[in-house]
Every structure is written in C-alpha cells, then in structure tokens.
mmCIF file of C-alpha atoms in Angstrom:
data_model
loop_
_atom_site.group_PDB
_atom_site.id
_atom_site.type_symbol
_atom_site.label_atom_id
_atom_site.label_comp_id
_atom_site.label_asym_id
_atom_site.label_seq_id
_atom_site.Cartn_x
_atom_site.Cartn_y
_atom_site.Cartn_z
ATOM 1 C CA UNK C 1 99.813 79.737 119.070
ATOM 2 C CA UNK C 2 98.958 82.848 116.914
ATOM 3 C CA UNK C 3 100.628 84.704 120.264
ATOM 4 C CA UNK C 4 103.601 83.089 120.269
ATOM 5 C CA UNK C 5 104.470 83.528 116.809
ATOM 6 C CA UNK C 6 103.770 87.224 116.932
ATOM 7 C CA UNK C 7 105.924 87.480 120.160
ATOM 8 C CA UNK C 8 108.518 85.373 117.834
ATOM 9 C CA UNK C 9 108.357 87.483 114.716
ATOM 10 C CA UNK C 10 108.759 91.001 116.788
ATOM 11 C CA UNK C 11 111.799 89.163 118.785
ATOM 12 C CA UNK C 12 113.489 88.048 115.170
ATOM 13 C CA UNK C 13 113.042 91.692 113.891
ATOM 14 C CA UNK C 14 114.222 93.158 117.115
ATOM 15 C CA UNK C 15 117.177 91.176 116.754
ATOM 16 C CA UNK C 16 117.879 91.083 113.001
ATOM 17 C CA UNK C 17 117.740 95.421 112.925
ATOM 18 C CA UNK C 18 120.095 95.665 116.020
ATOM 19 C CA UNK C 19 122.875 92.810 114.166
ATOM 20 C CA UNK C 20 122.045 95.602 110.677
ATOM 21 C CA UNK C 21 122.642 98.579 112.942
ATOM 22 C CA UNK C 22 126.359 97.246 114.298
ATOM 23 C CA UNK C 23 127.051 96.159 111.279
ATOM 24 C CA UNK C 24 125.417 98.274 107.903
ATOM 25 C CA UNK C 25 124.169 101.421 109.540
ATOM 26 C CA UNK C 26 123.295 102.849 113.371
ATOM 27 C CA UNK C 27 119.907 103.830 111.176
ATOM 28 C CA UNK C 28 118.280 100.593 111.480
ATOM 29 C CA UNK C 29 117.771 101.491 115.068
ATOM 30 C CA UNK C 30 114.762 103.641 114.443
ATOM 31 C CA UNK C 31 113.220 99.950 113.192
ATOM 32 C CA UNK C 32 114.291 98.369 116.299
ATOM 33 C CA UNK C 33 111.933 101.298 117.846
ATOM 34 C CA UNK C 34 109.400 100.675 115.718
ATOM 35 C CA UNK C 35 109.097 97.392 116.636
ATOM 36 C CA UNK C 36 109.261 98.564 120.188
ATOM 37 C CA UNK C 37 106.412 101.363 119.938
ATOM 38 C CA UNK C 38 104.585 98.410 117.998
ATOM 39 C CA UNK C 39 104.453 96.545 120.955
ATOM 40 C CA UNK C 40 103.562 99.042 123.162
ATOM 41 C CA UNK C 41 100.492 100.326 121.543
ATOM 42 C CA UNK C 42 99.020 96.784 121.127
ATOM 43 C CA UNK C 43 98.881 96.336 125.113
ATOM 44 C CA UNK C 44 97.454 99.252 125.631
ATOM 45 C CA UNK C 45 95.087 99.156 122.797
ATOM 46 C CA UNK C 46 94.730 94.615 122.846
ATOM 47 C CA UNK C 47 95.156 95.261 118.757
ATOM 48 C CA UNK C 48 98.152 94.219 116.626
ATOM 49 C CA UNK C 49 98.316 94.400 113.378
ATOM 50 C CA UNK C 50 100.158 91.696 112.568
ATOM 51 C CA UNK C 51 97.614 89.607 115.103
ATOM 52 C CA UNK C 52 95.527 90.255 112.197
ATOM 53 C CA UNK C 53 97.506 89.674 109.535
ATOM 54 C CA UNK C 54 98.156 85.975 111.161
ATOM 55 C CA UNK C 55 94.678 85.640 110.984
ATOM 56 C CA UNK C 56 94.236 86.354 107.294
ATOM 57 C CA UNK C 57 96.314 83.859 106.373
ATOM 58 C CA UNK C 58 94.198 81.292 108.583
ATOM 59 C CA UNK C 59 96.507 80.978 111.900
ATOM 60 C CA UNK C 60 93.848 80.942 114.696
ATOM 61 C CA UNK C 61 94.604 81.029 118.790
#
C-alpha cells in the first residue's frame, strides 16, 4: 500500500509541475527534475524520504 502511495504522490508532483511549467514558468521543470532525481536515488539506495514520512504518519506496507 505504501509503495502505491509513494508512486501516486511522485506522479502527481510530476504532472502538477509540468502543468505549472507550461502555464506559469518554465523554472517549474526544476521541481520535475528534483522528483525524478529522488526516484532514481531511492532505486539505488533503497531509501526514500516520502516512505519514511508515510511510515511516521502510520501507513504500513
């Protein structure tokens, strides 16, 4: 369950930042890159900050 929530949050952040880049300012693409870099980092290190945050909120696997 927690894995699905993390993926959903990441996907939502990416889509929102792309929409903001199109309609507000292209600098929002840096946020998209940040989310992508965090996804890559978590796949290599098996640690994800959002996973830790969700665990502290009481969401289990």
